[in-house]
Coordinates of N, CA and C and ligand atoms in Angstrom, one line a residue:
M1 N -85.8 -18.5 -60.9 CA -85.8 -17.6 -59.7 C -84.7 -16.6 -59.8
V2 N -85.0 -15.4 -59.5 CA -84.0 -14.3 -59.6 C -83.4 -14.2 -58.1
P3 N -82.1 -14.0 -58.0 CA -81.6 -13.9 -56.7 C -82.1 -12.6 -56.0
R4 N -82.5 -12.7 -54.8 CA -82.9 -11.4 -54.1 C -81.8 -10.5 -53.8
H5 N -80.7 -11.1 -53.3 CA -79.5 -10.3 -53.1 C -78.3 -10.8 -54.0
L6 N -78.0 -9.9 -54.9 CA -76.9 -10.2 -55.8 C -75.7 -9.4 -55.5
A7 N -74.5 -10.0 -55.3 CA -73.3 -9.3 -55.0 C -72.3 -9.5 -56.1
I8 N -71.6 -8.5 -56.5 CA -70.6 -8.7 -57.6 C -69.2 -8.2 -57.3
I9 N -68.2 -9.0 -57.5 CA -66.8 -8.6 -57.4 C -66.4 -8.2 -58.9
M10 N -66.4 -6.9 -59.1 CA -66.2 -6.3 -60.4 C -64.7 -6.3 -60.7
D11 N -64.2 -7.4 -61.2 CA -62.7 -7.5 -61.4 C -62.3 -7.6 -62.9
G12 N -61.2 -7.0 -63.2 CA -60.6 -7.2 -64.5 C -60.5 -5.9 -65.3
N13 N -60.7 -4.7 -64.7 CA -60.5 -3.5 -65.4 C -59.1 -3.3 -65.9
G14 N -58.1 -3.6 -65.1 CA -56.7 -3.4 -65.4 C -56.3 -4.3 -66.6
R15 N -56.7 -5.6 -66.6 CA -56.4 -6.5 -67.7 C -57.1 -6.0 -69.0
W16 N -58.3 -5.5 -68.8 CA -59.0 -5.0 -70.0 C -58.2 -3.9 -70.7
A17 N -57.7 -3.0 -69.9 CA -57.0 -1.9 -70.4 C -55.7 -2.4 -71.1
Q18 N -55.0 -3.3 -70.4 CA -53.8 -3.9 -70.9 C -54.0 -4.6 -72.2
N19 N -55.1 -5.3 -72.3 CA -55.4 -6.0 -73.6 C -55.7 -5.0 -74.7
H20 N -56.1 -3.8 -74.4 CA -56.3 -2.8 -75.4 C -55.2 -1.8 -75.5
G21 N -54.1 -2.1 -74.9 CA -52.9 -1.2 -75.0 C -53.1 0.1 -74.3
L22 N -54.0 0.1 -73.3 CA -54.3 1.4 -72.6 C -53.8 1.4 -71.2
N23 N -53.8 2.6 -70.6 CA -53.5 2.7 -69.2 C -54.6 2.1 -68.3
R24 N -54.2 1.6 -67.2 CA -55.2 0.9 -66.3 C -56.4 1.8 -65.9
V25 N -56.1 3.1 -65.8 CA -57.2 4.0 -65.5 C -58.3 4.0 -66.5
R26 N -57.9 3.8 -67.8 CA -58.9 3.8 -68.9 C -59.8 2.6 -68.6
G27 N -59.3 1.5 -68.1 CA -60.1 0.3 -67.8 C -61.1 0.6 -66.7
H28 N -60.7 1.4 -65.7 CA -61.6 1.7 -64.6 C -62.7 2.6 -65.2
Q29 N -62.3 3.5 -66.1 CA -63.4 4.4 -66.7 C -64.4 3.6 -67.5
K30 N -63.9 2.6 -68.2 CA -64.8 1.8 -69.0 C -65.6 0.9 -68.0
G31 N -65.0 0.5 -66.9 CA -65.7 -0.3 -65.9 C -66.9 0.5 -65.3
A32 N -66.7 1.8 -65.2 CA -67.8 2.6 -64.6 C -69.0 2.6 -65.5
V33 N -68.8 2.5 -66.8 CA -69.9 2.5 -67.8 C -70.7 1.1 -67.6
A34 N -69.9 0.1 -67.4 CA -70.5 -1.3 -67.2 C -71.3 -1.2 -65.9
V35 N -70.9 -0.5 -64.9 CA -71.6 -0.4 -63.6 C -73.0 0.1 -63.9
E36 N -73.1 1.2 -64.6 CA -74.4 1.9 -64.9 C -75.3 0.9 -65.5
N37 N -74.8 0.2 -66.5 CA -75.6 -0.8 -67.3 C -76.1 -1.9 -66.4
I38 N -75.2 -2.4 -65.6 CA -75.6 -3.6 -64.7 C -76.6 -3.2 -63.6
I39 N -76.5 -2.0 -63.1 CA -77.5 -1.5 -62.1 C -78.9 -1.5 -62.8
R40 N -79.0 -0.9 -64.0 CA -80.3 -0.9 -64.7 C -80.8 -2.3 -64.9
H41 N -79.9 -3.1 -65.4 CA -80.3 -4.4 -65.8 C -80.8 -5.3 -64.6
A42 N -80.0 -5.2 -63.5 CA -80.4 -6.0 -62.3 C -81.8 -5.5 -61.8
A43 N -82.0 -4.2 -61.8 CA -83.3 -3.7 -61.3 C -84.4 -4.2 -62.2
A44 N -84.1 -4.2 -63.5 CA -85.2 -4.7 -64.5 C -85.5 -6.1 -64.3
R45 N -84.5 -6.9 -63.9 CA -84.6 -8.3 -63.7 C -85.3 -8.7 -62.4
G46 N -85.5 -7.7 -61.5 CA -86.2 -7.9 -60.3 C -85.3 -8.2 -59.1
V47 N -84.0 -8.0 -59.2 CA -83.1 -8.1 -58.1 C -83.5 -7.0 -57.0
K48 N -83.5 -7.4 -55.8 CA -83.9 -6.4 -54.7 C -82.8 -5.7 -54.1
I49 N -81.7 -6.5 -53.9 CA -80.5 -5.8 -53.3 C -79.3 -6.2 -54.2
L50 N -78.6 -5.1 -54.6 CA -77.4 -5.3 -55.4 C -76.2 -4.7 -54.7
T51 N -75.2 -5.5 -54.4 CA -74.0 -5.0 -53.7 C -72.8 -5.1 -54.6
L52 N -72.2 -4.0 -54.9 CA -71.0 -4.0 -55.8 C -69.7 -3.7 -55.1
F53 N -68.7 -4.5 -55.4 CA -67.4 -4.3 -54.8 C -66.6 -3.3 -55.7
A54 N -66.5 -2.0 -55.2 CA -65.8 -1.0 -56.0 C -64.4 -0.8 -55.6
F55 N -64.1 -0.9 -54.2 CA -62.7 -0.6 -53.8 C -62.6 -1.3 -52.4
S56 N -61.5 -2.2 -52.3 CA -61.4 -2.9 -51.1 C -60.4 -2.2 -50.2
T57 N -60.4 -2.7 -48.9 CA -59.5 -2.1 -47.9 C -58.0 -2.4 -48.3
E58 N -57.9 -3.4 -49.2 CA -56.5 -3.7 -49.6 C -56.1 -2.9 -50.9
N59 N -57.1 -2.3 -51.6 CA -56.8 -1.6 -52.8 C -56.0 -0.3 -52.6
W60 N -55.8 0.1 -51.3 CA -55.0 1.3 -51.0 C -53.5 1.0 -51.3
K61 N -53.2 -0.3 -51.4 CA -51.8 -0.7 -51.7 C -51.4 -0.5 -53.1
R62 N -52.3 -0.1 -54.0 CA -52.0 0.1 -55.4 C -51.2 1.4 -55.6
P63 N -50.6 1.6 -56.7 CA -49.9 2.8 -57.0 C -50.7 4.1 -56.7
A64 N -50.1 5.1 -56.1 CA -50.9 6.3 -55.7 C -51.7 6.9 -56.8
Y65 N -51.1 6.9 -58.0 CA -51.9 7.6 -59.1 C -53.2 6.8 -59.5
E66 N -53.1 5.4 -59.3 CA -54.3 4.6 -59.6 C -55.3 4.9 -58.5
V67 N -54.9 4.9 -57.3 CA -55.8 5.1 -56.2 C -56.5 6.5 -56.4
Q68 N -55.7 7.5 -56.7 CA -56.2 8.8 -56.9 C -57.3 8.8 -58.0
A69 N -56.9 8.2 -59.1 CA -57.8 8.1 -60.3 C -59.1 7.4 -59.9
L70 N -59.1 6.4 -59.1 CA -60.3 5.7 -58.7 C -61.1 6.6 -57.8
M71 N -60.5 7.4 -56.9 CA -61.3 8.3 -56.1 C -62.0 9.3 -56.9
T72 N -61.3 9.9 -57.9 CA -61.8 10.9 -58.8 C -63.0 10.3 -59.6
L73 N -62.8 9.1 -60.1 CA -63.8 8.4 -60.8 C -65.1 8.2 -60.0
F74 N -64.8 7.8 -58.7 CA -65.9 7.5 -57.8 C -66.7 8.7 -57.5
A75 N -66.0 9.8 -57.2 CA -66.7 11.1 -56.9 C -67.5 11.5 -58.2
G76 N -66.9 11.4 -59.4 CA -67.6 11.8 -60.6 C -68.9 10.9 -60.8
A77 N -68.8 9.6 -60.6 CA -69.9 8.7 -60.8 C -71.1 9.0 -59.9
L78 N -70.7 9.4 -58.6 CA -71.8 9.7 -57.7 C -72.6 10.9 -58.2
K79 N -71.9 11.9 -58.7 CA -72.5 13.1 -59.2 C -73.3 12.8 -60.4
K80 N -72.7 12.1 -61.3 CA -73.3 11.8 -62.6 C -74.6 10.9 -62.5
E81 N -74.5 10.0 -61.6 CA -75.6 9.0 -61.5 C -76.7 9.4 -60.6
S82 N -76.5 10.4 -59.8 CA -77.5 10.7 -58.7 C -79.0 10.8 -59.3
K83 N -79.1 11.6 -60.4 CA -80.4 11.9 -61.0 C -81.1 10.6 -61.4
S84 N -80.3 9.7 -62.1 CA -80.9 8.5 -62.6 C -81.3 7.5 -61.4
L85 N -80.4 7.5 -60.4 CA -80.7 6.7 -59.2 C -82.0 7.1 -58.5
I86 N -82.2 8.4 -58.4 CA -83.4 8.9 -57.8 C -84.6 8.6 -58.6
E87 N -84.5 8.9 -59.9 CA -85.6 8.7 -60.8 C -86.0 7.2 -60.9
N88 N -85.1 6.3 -60.8 CA -85.4 4.9 -60.9 C -85.6 4.2 -59.6
G89 N -85.7 4.9 -58.6 CA -86.1 4.3 -57.3 C -85.0 3.4 -56.7
I90 N -83.8 3.8 -56.9 CA -82.7 2.9 -56.4 C -82.1 3.6 -55.1
R91 N -82.4 2.9 -54.0 CA -81.9 3.4 -52.7 C -80.5 3.1 -52.6
T92 N -79.6 4.1 -52.5 CA -78.2 3.8 -52.6 C -77.5 4.1 -51.3
R93 N -76.6 3.1 -50.9 CA -75.8 3.4 -49.7 C -74.3 3.0 -50.1
V94 N -73.4 3.7 -49.4 CA -72.0 3.2 -49.6 C -71.6 2.5 -48.3
I95 N -71.2 1.2 -48.5 CA -70.8 0.5 -47.3 C -69.3 0.4 -47.3
G96 N -68.7 0.5 -46.1 CA -67.3 0.6 -46.0 C -66.9 1.7 -45.1
D97 N -65.6 1.8 -44.7 CA -65.2 2.9 -43.8 C -64.9 4.1 -44.6
I98 N -65.9 5.0 -44.7 CA -65.8 6.2 -45.6 C -64.9 7.3 -44.9
S99 N -64.5 7.1 -43.6 CA -63.8 8.1 -42.9 C -62.4 8.4 -43.5
R100 N -62.0 7.4 -44.3 CA -60.6 7.6 -45.0 C -60.7 8.4 -46.3
F101 N -61.9 8.7 -46.7 CA -62.1 9.5 -48.0 C -62.0 11.0 -47.6
S102 N -61.8 11.8 -48.7 CA -61.7 13.2 -48.5 C -63.1 13.7 -48.0
Q103 N -63.1 14.9 -47.4 CA -64.3 15.5 -46.8 C -65.3 15.7 -47.9
S104 N -64.9 16.1 -49.1 CA -65.9 16.4 -50.1 C -66.5 15.1 -50.6
L105 N -65.7 14.0 -50.7 CA -66.3 12.8 -51.2 C -67.2 12.2 -50.1
Q106 N -66.9 12.4 -48.8 CA -67.8 11.9 -47.8 C -69.1 12.7 -47.8
K107 N -69.0 14.0 -48.1 CA -70.2 14.8 -48.2 C -71.1 14.4 -49.4
A108 N -70.4 14.1 -50.5 CA -71.2 13.6 -51.7 C -71.9 12.3 -51.4
I109 N -71.2 11.4 -50.7 CA -71.8 10.1 -50.4 C -73.0 10.3 -49.5
L110 N -72.9 11.1 -48.5 CA -74.0 11.3 -47.5 C -75.2 11.9 -48.3
S111 N -74.9 12.9 -49.2 CA -75.9 13.6 -49.9 C -76.7 12.6 -50.8
L112 N -75.9 11.7 -51.5 CA -76.6 10.7 -52.4 C -77.4 9.8 -51.6
E113 N -76.9 9.4 -50.4 CA -77.7 8.4 -49.6 C -79.0 9.1 -49.2
E114 N -78.9 10.4 -48.8 CA -80.1 11.1 -48.4 C -81.1 11.2 -49.5
Q115 N -80.6 11.6 -50.7 CA -81.5 11.9 -51.8 C -82.2 10.7 -52.3
T116 N -81.5 9.5 -52.2 CA -82.1 8.3 -52.7 C -82.8 7.4 -51.6
A117 N -82.9 8.0 -50.4 CA -83.4 7.2 -49.3 C -84.8 6.6 -49.5
N118 N -85.6 7.2 -50.3 CA -87.0 6.8 -50.5 C -87.2 5.8 -51.6
G119 N -86.1 5.4 -52.3 CA -86.2 4.5 -53.4 C -86.8 3.2 -53.0
K120 N -87.7 2.7 -53.8 CA -88.4 1.4 -53.4 C -88.1 0.3 -54.4
V121 N -87.5 0.6 -55.5 CA -87.3 -0.5 -56.6 C -86.2 -1.4 -56.2
M122 N -85.0 -0.9 -55.8 CA -83.9 -1.8 -55.5 C -83.0 -1.0 -54.6
E123 N -82.3 -1.9 -53.7 CA -81.3 -1.3 -52.8 C -79.9 -1.5 -53.4
L124 N -79.2 -0.5 -53.6 CA -77.8 -0.6 -54.1 C -76.8 -0.3 -53.1
N125 N -75.9 -1.2 -52.8 CA -74.8 -1.0 -51.8 C -73.5 -0.9 -52.6
I126 N -72.8 0.2 -52.5 CA -71.5 0.3 -53.1 C -70.5 0.1 -52.1
A127 N -69.7 -1.0 -52.2 CA -68.7 -1.3 -51.2 C -67.4 -0.6 -51.5
A128 N -67.1 0.4 -50.7 CA -65.9 1.2 -51.0 C -65.1 1.4 -49.7
N129 N -63.8 1.1 -49.8 CA -63.0 0.9 -48.6 C -63.7 -0.1 -47.7
Y130 N -64.1 -1.1 -48.4 CA -64.8 -2.2 -47.7 C -63.9 -3.5 -47.6
G131 N -64.0 -4.1 -46.4 CA -63.4 -5.4 -46.2 C -64.3 -6.3 -45.4
G132 N -64.5 -7.5 -45.7 CA -65.3 -8.4 -45.0 C -64.9 -8.5 -43.5
R133 N -63.6 -8.5 -43.3 CA -63.1 -8.7 -41.9 C -63.4 -7.4 -41.2
W134 N -63.2 -6.2 -41.8 CA -63.5 -5.0 -41.2 C -65.0 -4.9 -40.8
D135 N -65.9 -5.4 -41.7 CA -67.3 -5.4 -41.5 C -67.7 -6.2 -40.2
I136 N -67.1 -7.4 -40.1 CA -67.4 -8.3 -38.9 C -66.8 -7.6 -37.7
L137 N -65.7 -7.0 -37.8 CA -65.1 -6.3 -36.6 C -65.9 -5.1 -36.2
Q138 N -66.3 -4.3 -37.1 CA -67.1 -3.1 -36.7 C -68.5 -3.5 -36.1
A139 N -69.0 -4.6 -36.7 CA -70.3 -5.1 -36.2 C -70.1 -5.6 -34.7
S140 N -69.0 -6.4 -34.5 CA -68.8 -6.9 -33.2 C -68.6 -5.8 -32.2
K141 N -67.9 -4.8 -32.6 CA -67.6 -3.7 -31.6 C -68.9 -3.0 -31.3
K142 N -69.8 -2.7 -32.3 CA -71.0 -2.0 -32.0 C -71.9 -2.9 -31.1
M143 N -71.9 -4.2 -31.4 CA -72.8 -5.1 -30.6 C -72.3 -5.1 -29.1
W144 N -71.0 -5.2 -29.0 CA -70.5 -5.3 -27.6 C -70.6 -4.0 -26.8
D145 N -70.6 -2.9 -27.6 CA -70.8 -1.6 -26.9 C -72.2 -1.6 -26.3
K146 N -73.2 -2.2 -27.0 CA -74.6 -2.3 -26.5 C -74.7 -3.3 -25.3
V147 N -73.9 -4.3 -25.4 CA -73.9 -5.3 -24.3 C -73.3 -4.5 -23.0
H148 N -72.2 -3.8 -23.2 CA -71.6 -3.1 -22.1 C -72.6 -2.1 -21.5
A149 N -73.4 -1.4 -22.4 CA -74.3 -0.4 -21.9 C -75.5 -1.0 -21.3
G150 N -75.7 -2.3 -21.3 CA -76.8 -3.0 -20.8 C -78.0 -3.0 -21.7
E151 N -77.8 -2.6 -22.9 CA -79.0 -2.6 -23.9 C -79.3 -4.0 -24.5
I152 N -78.2 -4.8 -24.5 CA -78.4 -6.2 -25.0 C -77.8 -7.1 -23.8
K153 N -78.6 -8.2 -23.6 CA -78.1 -9.1 -22.6 C -77.1 -10.0 -23.2
P154 N -76.0 -10.4 -22.5 CA -74.9 -11.2 -23.1 C -75.5 -12.5 -23.7
E155 N -76.5 -13.1 -23.0 CA -77.1 -14.3 -23.5 C -77.9 -14.2 -24.7
D156 N -78.2 -13.0 -25.1 CA -79.0 -12.7 -26.4 C -78.1 -12.6 -27.6
V157 N -76.7 -12.6 -27.4 CA -75.8 -12.5 -28.5 C -75.8 -13.8 -29.3
N158 N -76.2 -13.7 -30.6 CA -76.2 -14.9 -31.4 C -75.9 -14.5 -32.9
E159 N -75.8 -15.4 -33.8 CA -75.4 -15.2 -35.1 C -76.4 -14.2 -35.8
N160 N -77.7 -14.3 -35.5 CA -78.6 -13.4 -36.1 C -78.5 -12.0 -35.6
L161 N -78.3 -11.9 -34.3 CA -78.1 -10.5 -33.8 C -76.9 -9.8 -34.4
L162 N -75.8 -10.5 -34.6 CA -74.6 -9.9 -35.1 C -74.9 -9.4 -36.5
K163 N -75.8 -10.1 -37.3 CA -76.2 -9.6 -38.6 C -76.8 -8.2 -38.6
D164 N -77.5 -7.9 -37.5 CA -78.1 -6.6 -37.5 C -77.1 -5.4 -37.4
F165 N -75.9 -5.7 -37.1 CA -74.8 -4.7 -37.0 C -73.9 -4.6 -38.2
L166 N -74.1 -5.6 -39.1 CA -73.2 -5.6 -40.3 C -73.7 -4.5 -41.2
T167 N -72.8 -4.1 -42.1 CA -73.2 -3.0 -43.1 C -74.4 -3.5 -44.0
V168 N -74.4 -4.8 -44.4 CA -75.5 -5.3 -45.1 C -75.9 -6.6 -44.3
K169 N -77.2 -6.5 -43.9 CA -77.7 -7.6 -43.1 C -78.1 -8.8 -43.9
D170 N -78.5 -8.6 -45.1 CA -79.1 -9.8 -45.9 C -78.0 -10.7 -46.4
D171 N -78.3 -12.0 -46.3 CA -77.4 -13.0 -46.9 C -77.3 -12.8 -48.4
V172 N -76.2 -13.1 -49.0 CA -76.0 -13.0 -50.5 C -76.6 -14.3 -51.1
D173 N -77.4 -14.1 -52.1 CA -77.9 -15.3 -52.8 C -77.0 -15.8 -53.9
L174 N -76.6 -14.8 -54.7 CA -75.7 -15.1 -55.8 C -74.5 -14.1 -55.8
L175 N -73.3 -14.7 -55.8 CA -72.1 -13.9 -55.8 C -71.4 -14.1 -57.2
I176 N -71.3 -13.0 -57.9 CA -70.6 -13.1 -59.2 C -69.2 -12.5 -59.1
R177 N -68.2 -13.2 -59.7 CA -66.9 -12.5 -59.8 C -66.5 -12.6 -61.3
T178 N -66.2 -11.4 -61.8 CA -65.7 -11.4 -63.2 C -64.2 -11.4 -63.2
G179 N -63.6 -11.6 -64.3 CA -62.2 -11.6 -64.4 C -61.5 -13.0 -64.2
G180 N -62.4 -14.0 -63.9 CA -61.9 -15.4 -63.9 C -61.2 -15.9 -62.6
E181 N -61.0 -15.0 -61.6 CA -60.3 -15.5 -60.4 C -61.3 -16.2 -59.5
H182 N -60.9 -17.3 -58.9 CA -61.8 -18.0 -58.0 C -61.5 -17.7 -56.5
R183 N -61.7 -16.4 -56.2 CA -61.5 -16.1 -54.8 C -62.4 -14.9 -54.3
I184 N -62.5 -14.8 -53.0 CA -63.5 -13.8 -52.5 C -62.9 -12.5 -52.2
S185 N -61.5 -12.4 -52.0 CA -60.8 -11.2 -51.8 C -61.4 -10.3 -50.8
N186 N -61.8 -10.9 -49.6 CA -62.2 -10.1 -48.4 C -63.5 -9.4 -48.7
F187 N -64.4 -9.9 -49.6 CA -65.7 -9.2 -49.8 C -66.6 -9.6 -48.7
L188 N -67.9 -9.9 -48.9 CA -68.9 -10.0 -47.9 C -68.7 -11.4 -47.2
L189 N -67.8 -11.5 -46.3 CA -67.4 -12.8 -45.7 C -68.6 -13.5 -45.0
Y190 N -69.2 -12.7 -44.1 CA -70.3 -13.3 -43.2 C -71.5 -13.5 -44.1
Q191 N -71.8 -12.6 -44.9 CA -73.0 -12.7 -45.7 C -73.0 -13.7 -46.9
S192 N -71.8 -14.1 -47.2 CA -71.7 -15.0 -48.4 C -71.6 -16.5 -47.9
S193 N -71.9 -16.8 -46.7 CA -71.7 -18.2 -46.2 C -72.4 -19.2 -47.0
Y194 N -73.6 -18.9 -47.6 CA -74.3 -19.8 -48.4 C -74.7 -19.3 -49.8
S195 N -73.8 -18.4 -50.3 CA -74.1 -17.9 -51.6 C -73.8 -18.9 -52.7
E196 N -74.5 -18.9 -53.7 CA -74.1 -19.6 -55.0 C -73.0 -18.7 -55.6
I197 N -72.0 -19.3 -56.1 CA -70.9 -18.6 -56.7 C -70.7 -18.8 -58.2
Y198 N -70.7 -17.7 -58.9 CA -70.6 -17.7 -60.4 C -69.4 -16.9 -60.8
V199 N -68.4 -17.6 -61.4 CA -67.2 -16.9 -61.9 C -67.3 -16.8 -63.4
S200 N -67.2 -15.5 -63.9 CA -67.2 -15.3 -65.3 C -65.8 -14.9 -65.8
D201 N -65.4 -15.5 -66.9 CA -64.1 -15.1 -67.4 C -64.1 -13.8 -68.1
K202 N -65.2 -13.2 -68.3 CA -65.3 -11.9 -68.9 C -64.6 -10.9 -68.0
L203 N -63.9 -9.9 -68.6 CA -63.4 -8.8 -67.7 C -64.5 -7.8 -67.5
W204 N -64.5 -7.2 -66.3 CA -65.6 -6.4 -65.9 C -66.1 -5.4 -67.0
P205 N -65.3 -4.7 -67.7 CA -65.8 -3.7 -68.7 C -66.6 -4.4 -69.8
D206 N -66.3 -5.7 -70.0 CA -67.1 -6.4 -71.1 C -68.3 -7.1 -70.6
F207 N -68.6 -7.1 -69.3 CA -69.7 -7.8 -68.7 C -71.0 -7.0 -68.9
G208 N -71.9 -7.6 -69.7 CA -73.1 -6.9 -70.0 C -74.3 -7.6 -69.5
G209 N -75.5 -7.1 -70.0 CA -76.8 -7.6 -69.6 C -76.9 -9.1 -69.9
D210 N -76.4 -9.5 -71.1 CA -76.6 -11.0 -71.4 C -75.7 -11.8 -70.5
D211 N -74.6 -11.3 -70.1 CA -73.8 -12.1 -69.1 C -74.5 -12.2 -67.7
L212 N -75.1 -11.1 -67.4 CA -75.9 -11.1 -66.1 C -77.0 -12.1 -66.2
D213 N -77.7 -12.1 -67.3 CA -78.7 -13.1 -67.5 C -78.2 -14.5 -67.4
A214 N -77.0 -14.8 -68.0 CA -76.5 -16.1 -67.9 C -76.2 -16.5 -66.5
A215 N -75.7 -15.5 -65.7 CA -75.4 -15.8 -64.3 C -76.7 -16.1 -63.5
I216 N -77.8 -15.3 -63.8 CA -79.1 -15.5 -63.1 C -79.7 -16.9 -63.5
D217 N -79.5 -17.2 -64.8 CA -79.9 -18.5 -65.2 C -79.2 -19.7 -64.5
F218 N -77.9 -19.5 -64.3 CA -77.1 -20.5 -63.6 C -77.7 -20.6 -62.2
Y219 N -77.9 -19.5 -61.6 CA -78.5 -19.4 -60.2 C -79.8 -20.2 -60.1
A220 N -80.7 -20.0 -61.1 CA -82.0 -20.6 -61.2 C -82.0 -22.1 -61.2
H221 N -80.8 -22.6 -61.7 CA -80.7 -24.1 -61.8 C -79.9 -24.8 -60.6
R222 N -79.6 -24.0 -59.6 CA -78.9 -24.5 -58.4 C -79.9 -25.1 -57.4
E223 N -79.6 -26.1 -56.7 CA -80.4 -26.6 -55.7 C -79.7 -26.1 -54.4
R224 N -80.3 -25.2 -53.6 CA -79.7 -24.7 -52.4 C -80.1 -25.6 -51.2
R225 N -79.1 -26.3 -50.7 CA -79.5 -27.3 -49.7 C -79.2 -26.8 -48.3
F226 N -78.5 -25.8 -48.0 CA -78.2 -25.3 -46.7 C -77.9 -26.4 -45.7
G227 N -77.1 -27.4 -46.1 CA -76.7 -28.5 -45.2 C -77.6 -29.7 -45.2
M228 N -78.8 -29.5 -45.8 CA -79.7 -30.7 -45.8 C -79.4 -31.6 -47.0
T229 N -80.2 -32.7 -47.1 CA -80.0 -33.6 -48.3 C -80.9 -33.1 -49.4
S230 N -80.6 -33.6 -50.6 CA -81.4 -33.3 -51.8 C -82.8 -33.7 -51.6
A231 N -83.0 -34.9 -51.0 CA -84.3 -35.5 -50.8 C -85.2 -34.6 -49.9
Q232 N -84.5 -34.1 -48.9 CA -85.2 -33.2 -47.9 C -85.7 -32.0 -48.7
I233 N -84.9 -31.4 -49.5 CA -85.3 -30.2 -50.2 C -86.4 -30.5 -51.1
Q234 N -86.3 -31.6 -51.8 CA -87.4 -31.9 -52.8 C -88.7 -32.2 -52.1
S235 N -88.7 -32.8 -50.9 CA -90.0 -33.1 -50.3 C -90.5 -31.8 -49.7
K236 N -89.7 -30.8 -49.4 CA -90.1 -29.5 -48.9 C -90.8 -28.8 -50.0
D237 N -90.1 -28.8 -51.2 CA -90.7 -28.1 -52.4 C -92.0 -28.7 -52.8
S238 N -92.2 -30.0 -52.7 CA -93.5 -30.6 -53.1 C -94.6 -30.3 -52.1
S239 N -94.2 -30.0 -50.9 CA -95.2 -29.8 -49.9 C -95.7 -28.3 -49.9
C240 N -94.9 -27.5 -50.7 CA -95.3 -26.0 -50.7 C -96.6 -25.8 -51.6
Ligands
IPE1 C1 -61.2 -4.2 -60.4 O1 -60.3 -4.3 -61.5 C2 -61.3 -2.8 -59.9 C3 -60.7 -2.6 -58.6 C4 -60.1 -3.5 -57.9 C5 -60.8 -1.2 -58.1 P1 -58.7 -4.5 -61.3 O2 -58.1 -3.1 -61.4 O3 -58.4 -5.3 -60.2 O4 -58.4 -5.3 -62.6 P2 -57.3 -6.4 -62.8 O5 -57.6 -7.5 -61.9 O6 -56.0 -5.8 -62.5 O7 -57.4 -6.8 -64.3
IPE2 C1 -61.3 -7.3 -55.6 O1 -60.5 -7.2 -56.7 C2 -61.7 -5.9 -55.2 C3 -62.6 -5.2 -56.1 C4 -63.2 -5.7 -57.2 C5 -63.0 -3.9 -55.7 P1 -58.8 -7.2 -56.6 O2 -58.3 -7.1 -58.0 O3 -58.4 -6.2 -55.6 O4 -58.6 -8.6 -55.9 P2 -57.2 -9.5 -55.8 O5 -56.2 -8.6 -55.3 O6 -56.9 -10.0 -57.2 O7 -57.6 -10.6 -54.9
MG3 MG1 -58.1 -7.3 -59.9

């Protein structure tokens, strides 16, 4: 089984550059090439939603030159990739607080979202200036605004309703982190409650199609119990 919603924490660009005696920015450039490849590969494997962690709310703390280089790279990638995203039916959205980006970057994001809006093959979410805590907070605020406006009854507020206000509504099936660290780093906190987690020691620029296949294969062998017992899951499977 292929995960319907695959999310990736693309980590290790800096270490990749360091290992090659290069500046960290070169690692990010190489990482952008890996992104293109993995988008194509995930779509070909039948993934329906791909959410990529590109820049966290905490990444602003990095040296200014690195943040600037990441912004330039991001703007360049949006421009360079738009044609192929449209042609390949990839509906693209940027999730995160884009108000902190330059006006021209915000315009490029909105234009790409508009141009790819009819894509039917795969949904691509690029998490930029994204934080899981921010996502839950912005969703809560939107939901409560509707409660105060009388559009939602307070007694109708529940876990599922809150999902409707999150930037990505769908639960993550498989969460991959490259670069070997076993942590979530404030990615999709609400949506990852029951994700299978796959940590790869490969640094992001080295993560290729074969590595994605290995992660998907790992996923295919997991028994997802959602709190139930193994026996319950197996009897459910046999009754299908
Ligand atoms: C991930 O690679 C890319 C971003 C966070 C933007 P890193 O830059 O974090 O790479 P390492 O962890 O320093 O190797
Ligand atoms: C997580 O990587 C964020 C992205 C991949 C964009 P970090 O490198 O920022 O995570 P920490 O700081 O090691 O937890
Ligand atoms: Mg890192």
